[in-house]
Coordinates of C-alpha atoms in Angstrom, one line a residue:
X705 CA 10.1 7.0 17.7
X706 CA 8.2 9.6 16.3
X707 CA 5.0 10.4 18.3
X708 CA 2.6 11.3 15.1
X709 CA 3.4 7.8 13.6
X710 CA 1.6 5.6 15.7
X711 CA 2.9 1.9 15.3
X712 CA 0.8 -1.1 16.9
X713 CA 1.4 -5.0 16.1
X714 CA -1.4 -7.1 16.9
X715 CA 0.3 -11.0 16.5
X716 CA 1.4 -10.6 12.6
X717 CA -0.1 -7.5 11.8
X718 CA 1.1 -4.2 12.0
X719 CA -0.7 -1.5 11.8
X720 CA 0.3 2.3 11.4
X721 CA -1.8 5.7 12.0
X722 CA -1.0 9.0 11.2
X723 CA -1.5 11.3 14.0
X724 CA -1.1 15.0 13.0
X725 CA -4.7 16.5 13.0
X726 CA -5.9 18.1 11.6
X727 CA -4.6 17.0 8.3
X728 CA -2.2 14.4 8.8
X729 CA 0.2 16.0 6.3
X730 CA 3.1 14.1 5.7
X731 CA 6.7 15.9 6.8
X732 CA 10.3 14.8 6.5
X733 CA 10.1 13.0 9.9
X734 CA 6.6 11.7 8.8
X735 CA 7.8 10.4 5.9
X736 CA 10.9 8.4 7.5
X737 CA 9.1 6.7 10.8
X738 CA 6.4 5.3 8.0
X739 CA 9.2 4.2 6.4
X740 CA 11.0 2.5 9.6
X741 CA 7.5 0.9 10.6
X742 CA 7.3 -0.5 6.7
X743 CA 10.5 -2.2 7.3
X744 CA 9.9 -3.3 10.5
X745 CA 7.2 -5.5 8.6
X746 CA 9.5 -6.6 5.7
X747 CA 12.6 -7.9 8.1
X748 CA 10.3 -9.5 11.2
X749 CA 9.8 -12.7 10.4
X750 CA 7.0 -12.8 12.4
X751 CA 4.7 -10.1 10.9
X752 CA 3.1 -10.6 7.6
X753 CA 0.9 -7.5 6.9
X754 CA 0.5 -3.9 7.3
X755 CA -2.4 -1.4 8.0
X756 CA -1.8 2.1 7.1
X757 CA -5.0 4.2 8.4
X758 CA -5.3 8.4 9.9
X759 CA -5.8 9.0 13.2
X760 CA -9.3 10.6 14.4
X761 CA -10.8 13.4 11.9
X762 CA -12.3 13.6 8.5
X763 CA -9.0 13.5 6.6
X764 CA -7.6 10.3 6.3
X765 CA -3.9 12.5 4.6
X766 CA -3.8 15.7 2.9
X767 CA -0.3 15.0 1.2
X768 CA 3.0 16.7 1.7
X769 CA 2.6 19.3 4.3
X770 CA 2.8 22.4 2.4
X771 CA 4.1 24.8 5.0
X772 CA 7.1 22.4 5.4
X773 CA 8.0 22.3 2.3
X774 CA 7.6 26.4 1.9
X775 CA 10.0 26.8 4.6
X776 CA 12.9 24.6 2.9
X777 CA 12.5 26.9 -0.3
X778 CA 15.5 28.9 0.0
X779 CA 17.4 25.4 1.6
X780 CA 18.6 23.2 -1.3
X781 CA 20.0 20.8 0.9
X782 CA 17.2 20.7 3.2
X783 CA 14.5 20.4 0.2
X784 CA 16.7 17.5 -1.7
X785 CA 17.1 15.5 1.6
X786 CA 13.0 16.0 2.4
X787 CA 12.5 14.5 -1.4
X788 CA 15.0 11.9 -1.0
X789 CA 13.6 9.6 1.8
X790 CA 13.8 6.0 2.1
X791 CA 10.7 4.5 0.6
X792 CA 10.0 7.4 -1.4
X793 CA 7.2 10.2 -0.9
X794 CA 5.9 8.8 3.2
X795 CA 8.1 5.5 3.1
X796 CA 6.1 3.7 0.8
X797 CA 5.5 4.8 -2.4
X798 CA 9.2 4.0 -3.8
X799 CA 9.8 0.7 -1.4
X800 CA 10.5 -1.6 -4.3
X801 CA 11.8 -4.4 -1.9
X802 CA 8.6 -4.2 0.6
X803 CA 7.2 -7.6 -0.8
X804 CA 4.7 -7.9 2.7
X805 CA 0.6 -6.7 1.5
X806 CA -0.2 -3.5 2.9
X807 CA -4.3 -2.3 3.6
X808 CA -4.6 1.5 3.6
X809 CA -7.9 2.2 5.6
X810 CA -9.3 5.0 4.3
X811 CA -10.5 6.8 7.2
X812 CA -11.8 10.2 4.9
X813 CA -10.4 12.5 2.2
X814 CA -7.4 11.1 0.9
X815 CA -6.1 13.9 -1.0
X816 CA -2.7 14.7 -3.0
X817 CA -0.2 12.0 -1.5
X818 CA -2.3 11.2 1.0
X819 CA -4.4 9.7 -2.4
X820 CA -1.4 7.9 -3.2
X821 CA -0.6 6.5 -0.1
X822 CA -3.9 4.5 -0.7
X823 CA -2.5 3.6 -4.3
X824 CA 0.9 2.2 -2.9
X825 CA -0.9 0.1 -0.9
X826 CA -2.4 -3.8 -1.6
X827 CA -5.9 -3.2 -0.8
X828 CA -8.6 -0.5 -0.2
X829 CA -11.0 -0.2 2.7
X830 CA -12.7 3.7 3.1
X831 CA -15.1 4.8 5.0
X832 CA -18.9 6.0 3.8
X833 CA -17.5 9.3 3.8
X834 CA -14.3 9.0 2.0
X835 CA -13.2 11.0 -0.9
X836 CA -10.0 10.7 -3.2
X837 CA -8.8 13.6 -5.6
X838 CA -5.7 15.5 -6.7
X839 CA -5.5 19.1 -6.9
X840 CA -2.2 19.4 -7.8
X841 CA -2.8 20.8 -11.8
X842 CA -4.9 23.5 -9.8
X843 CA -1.8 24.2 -7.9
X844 CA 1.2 24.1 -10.8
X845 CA 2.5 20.6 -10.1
X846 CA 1.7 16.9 -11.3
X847 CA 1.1 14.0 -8.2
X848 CA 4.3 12.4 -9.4
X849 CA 5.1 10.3 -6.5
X850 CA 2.6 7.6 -7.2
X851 CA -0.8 9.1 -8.8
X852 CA 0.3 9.6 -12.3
X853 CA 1.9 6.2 -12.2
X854 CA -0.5 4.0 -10.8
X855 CA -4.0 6.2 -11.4
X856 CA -4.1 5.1 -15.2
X857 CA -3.0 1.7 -14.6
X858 CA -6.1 1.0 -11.6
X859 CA -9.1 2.9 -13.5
X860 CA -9.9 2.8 -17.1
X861 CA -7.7 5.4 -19.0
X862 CA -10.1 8.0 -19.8
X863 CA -11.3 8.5 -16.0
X864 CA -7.9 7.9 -14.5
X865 CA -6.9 11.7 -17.0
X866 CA -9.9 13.1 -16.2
X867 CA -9.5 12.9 -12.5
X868 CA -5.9 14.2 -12.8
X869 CA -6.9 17.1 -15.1
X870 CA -9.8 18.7 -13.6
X871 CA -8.8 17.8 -9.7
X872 CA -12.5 16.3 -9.1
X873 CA -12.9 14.5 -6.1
X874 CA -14.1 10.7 -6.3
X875 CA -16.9 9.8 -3.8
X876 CA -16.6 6.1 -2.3
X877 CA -19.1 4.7 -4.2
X878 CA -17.3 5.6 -7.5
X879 CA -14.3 4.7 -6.3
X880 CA -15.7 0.9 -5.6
X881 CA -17.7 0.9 -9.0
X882 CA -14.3 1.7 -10.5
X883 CA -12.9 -1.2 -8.5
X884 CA -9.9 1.1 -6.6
X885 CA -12.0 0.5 -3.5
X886 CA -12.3 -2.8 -2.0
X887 CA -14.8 -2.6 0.2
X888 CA -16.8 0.6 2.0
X889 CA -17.5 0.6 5.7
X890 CA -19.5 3.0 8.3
X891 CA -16.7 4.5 10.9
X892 CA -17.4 2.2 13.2
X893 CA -16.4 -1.1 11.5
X894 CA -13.8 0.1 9.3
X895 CA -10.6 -0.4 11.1
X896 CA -12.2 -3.9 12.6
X897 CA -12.7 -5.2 9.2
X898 CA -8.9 -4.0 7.9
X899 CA -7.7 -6.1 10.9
X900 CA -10.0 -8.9 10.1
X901 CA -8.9 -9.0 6.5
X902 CA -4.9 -8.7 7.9
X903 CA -5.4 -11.5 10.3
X904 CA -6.6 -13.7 7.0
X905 CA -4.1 -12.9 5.0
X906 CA -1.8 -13.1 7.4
X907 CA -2.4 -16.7 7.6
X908 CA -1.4 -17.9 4.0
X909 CA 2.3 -18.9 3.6
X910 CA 4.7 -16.1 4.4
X911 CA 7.0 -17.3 1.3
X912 CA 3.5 -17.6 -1.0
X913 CA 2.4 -13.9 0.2
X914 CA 6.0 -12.2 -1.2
X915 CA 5.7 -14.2 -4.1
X916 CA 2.7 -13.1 -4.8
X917 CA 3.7 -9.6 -4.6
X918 CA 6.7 -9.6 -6.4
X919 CA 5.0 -11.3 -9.3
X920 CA 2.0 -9.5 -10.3
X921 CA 2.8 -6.0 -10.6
X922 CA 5.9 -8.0 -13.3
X923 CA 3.3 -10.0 -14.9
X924 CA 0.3 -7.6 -15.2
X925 CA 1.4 -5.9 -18.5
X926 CA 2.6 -9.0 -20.1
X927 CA 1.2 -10.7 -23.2
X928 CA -0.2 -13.7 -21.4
X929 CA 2.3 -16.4 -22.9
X930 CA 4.8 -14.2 -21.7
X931 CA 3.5 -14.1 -17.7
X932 CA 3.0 -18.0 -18.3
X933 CA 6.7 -18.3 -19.5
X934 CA 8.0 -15.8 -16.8
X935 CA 6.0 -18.1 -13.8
X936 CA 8.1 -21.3 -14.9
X937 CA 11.1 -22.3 -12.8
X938 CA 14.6 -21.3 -13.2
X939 CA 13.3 -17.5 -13.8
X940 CA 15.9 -15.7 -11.9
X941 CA 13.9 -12.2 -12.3
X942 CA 11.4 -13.4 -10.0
X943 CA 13.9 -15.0 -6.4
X944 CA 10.8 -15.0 -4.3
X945 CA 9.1 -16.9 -6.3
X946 CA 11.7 -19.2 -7.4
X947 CA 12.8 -19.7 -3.7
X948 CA 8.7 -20.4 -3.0
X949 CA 9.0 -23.4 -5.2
X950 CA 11.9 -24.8 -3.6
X951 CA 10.6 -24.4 -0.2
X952 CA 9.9 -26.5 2.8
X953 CA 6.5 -24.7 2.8
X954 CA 5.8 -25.5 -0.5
X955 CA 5.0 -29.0 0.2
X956 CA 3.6 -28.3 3.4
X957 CA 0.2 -26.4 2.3
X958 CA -0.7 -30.2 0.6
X959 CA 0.6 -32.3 3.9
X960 CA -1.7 -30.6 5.8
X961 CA -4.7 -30.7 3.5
X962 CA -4.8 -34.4 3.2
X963 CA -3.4 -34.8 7.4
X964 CA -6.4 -32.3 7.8
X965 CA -4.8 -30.1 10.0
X966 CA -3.6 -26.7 9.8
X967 CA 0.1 -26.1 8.5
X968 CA 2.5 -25.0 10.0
X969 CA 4.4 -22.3 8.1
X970 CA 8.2 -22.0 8.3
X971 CA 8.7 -19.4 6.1
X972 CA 11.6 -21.7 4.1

């Protein structure tokens, strides 16, 4: 247990804050207990979604802590193994096989990693007083654990390079008119509306939800007959989805519609 990774599960949800005011910068340790809490969702059967939020302050995560990272200069072995977690940069931006939905609430500046944190995850919530930039040209590096990979893929192109260029900071409101943001809350009813949205996801199929999210990032760059062809069955690049079809819970959803009850999801 790490006591700056706060882990919570509320029935099927659970939900993870960064405690390490003031900045919530993500170390080695950091990095691996997100990680551990991530997989706690993938392998219980009994959770199906994830909230990733910062603990009290104005900054939701300022990325990497620096200072860490400074120390392990002159420590190869130290630096490599502090790049190399499970997950990737804080547990989640390289978890290929974490097929659960994750929310980030936003909780403030979400700068650096802390900026693609938010990107790894399924949805958006922020607060009014959010913010979301990348400094890193300013600072002789590119945000290549997650921003220049998914930062031109979620805004138009044009915005998505300026943004990484010049380091400018993104306000909620842009960040919602662009469409990264789902929805913008006051303080107060952020983290109650991240749990509200959990708890309805959480309800749909567990087999239907991990389809879902092994699908669309495959499908998304497809020429549409193409994502039409790949969503057939017998496609063994997509076993979620296949194994959705074949499943017990695929016939359930209907049973229950016309019984007019509520089904009951095996999860088979």
């Amino acid at each position: 247990m790490n006591p700056e990774v706060k882990v919570e599960i509320h029935e099927n949800v659970i939900e993870i804050t960064l405690d390490r005011p003031p900045a919530n910068a993500i170390t080695n340790s950091v990095s691996r207990a997100i990680h551990a809490a991530l997989k706690t969702l993938q392998d219980d059967d009994s959770l199906q979604c994830g909230i990733i939020t910062g603990g009290s302050g104005r900054i939701f995560c300022a990325g990497w802590d620096l200072k860490e990272l400074a120390a392990m200069e002159s420590n190869e072995a130290a630096l490599a193994d502090s790049l190399d977690c499970p997950g990737g940069f804080a547990g989640i931006t390289e978890y290929w096989d974490l097929y659960k939905p994750v929310i980030a609430a936003v909780n403030g500046i979400a700068v650096g990693g802390g900026f693609e944190i938010a990107l790894a995850c399924d949805l958006i919530l922020c607060r009014e007083d959010s913010e979301f930039f990348f400094p890193e040209m300013q600072r002789g590096f590119l945000p290549d654990v997650g921003g220049i990979q998914h930062l031109p893929r979620k805004l138009p192109y044009n915005v998505a390079m300026e943004l990484l260029y010049t380091g400018r900071r993104m306000d909620a409101e842009e960040a919602r008119r662009w469409g990264l943001v789902h929805e913008i809350l006051p303080e107060s009813g952020l983290l109650p509306r991240a749990r509200e949205l959990a708890e309805t996801i959480a309800q749909g199929a567990p087999l239907a939800l991990q389809a879902l999210k092994e699908v669309a990032p495959r499908i998304s760059e497809m020429p549409i007959r193409d994502a039409f062809a790949a969503t057939k069955p017998g496609n063994p690049d997509l076993p979620i989805y296949q194994n959705m079809l074949r499943s017990e819970d695929f016939m359930e959803g209907g049973r229950a519609f016309s019984e007019k009850r509520k089904p009951v999801w095996k999860g088979k």
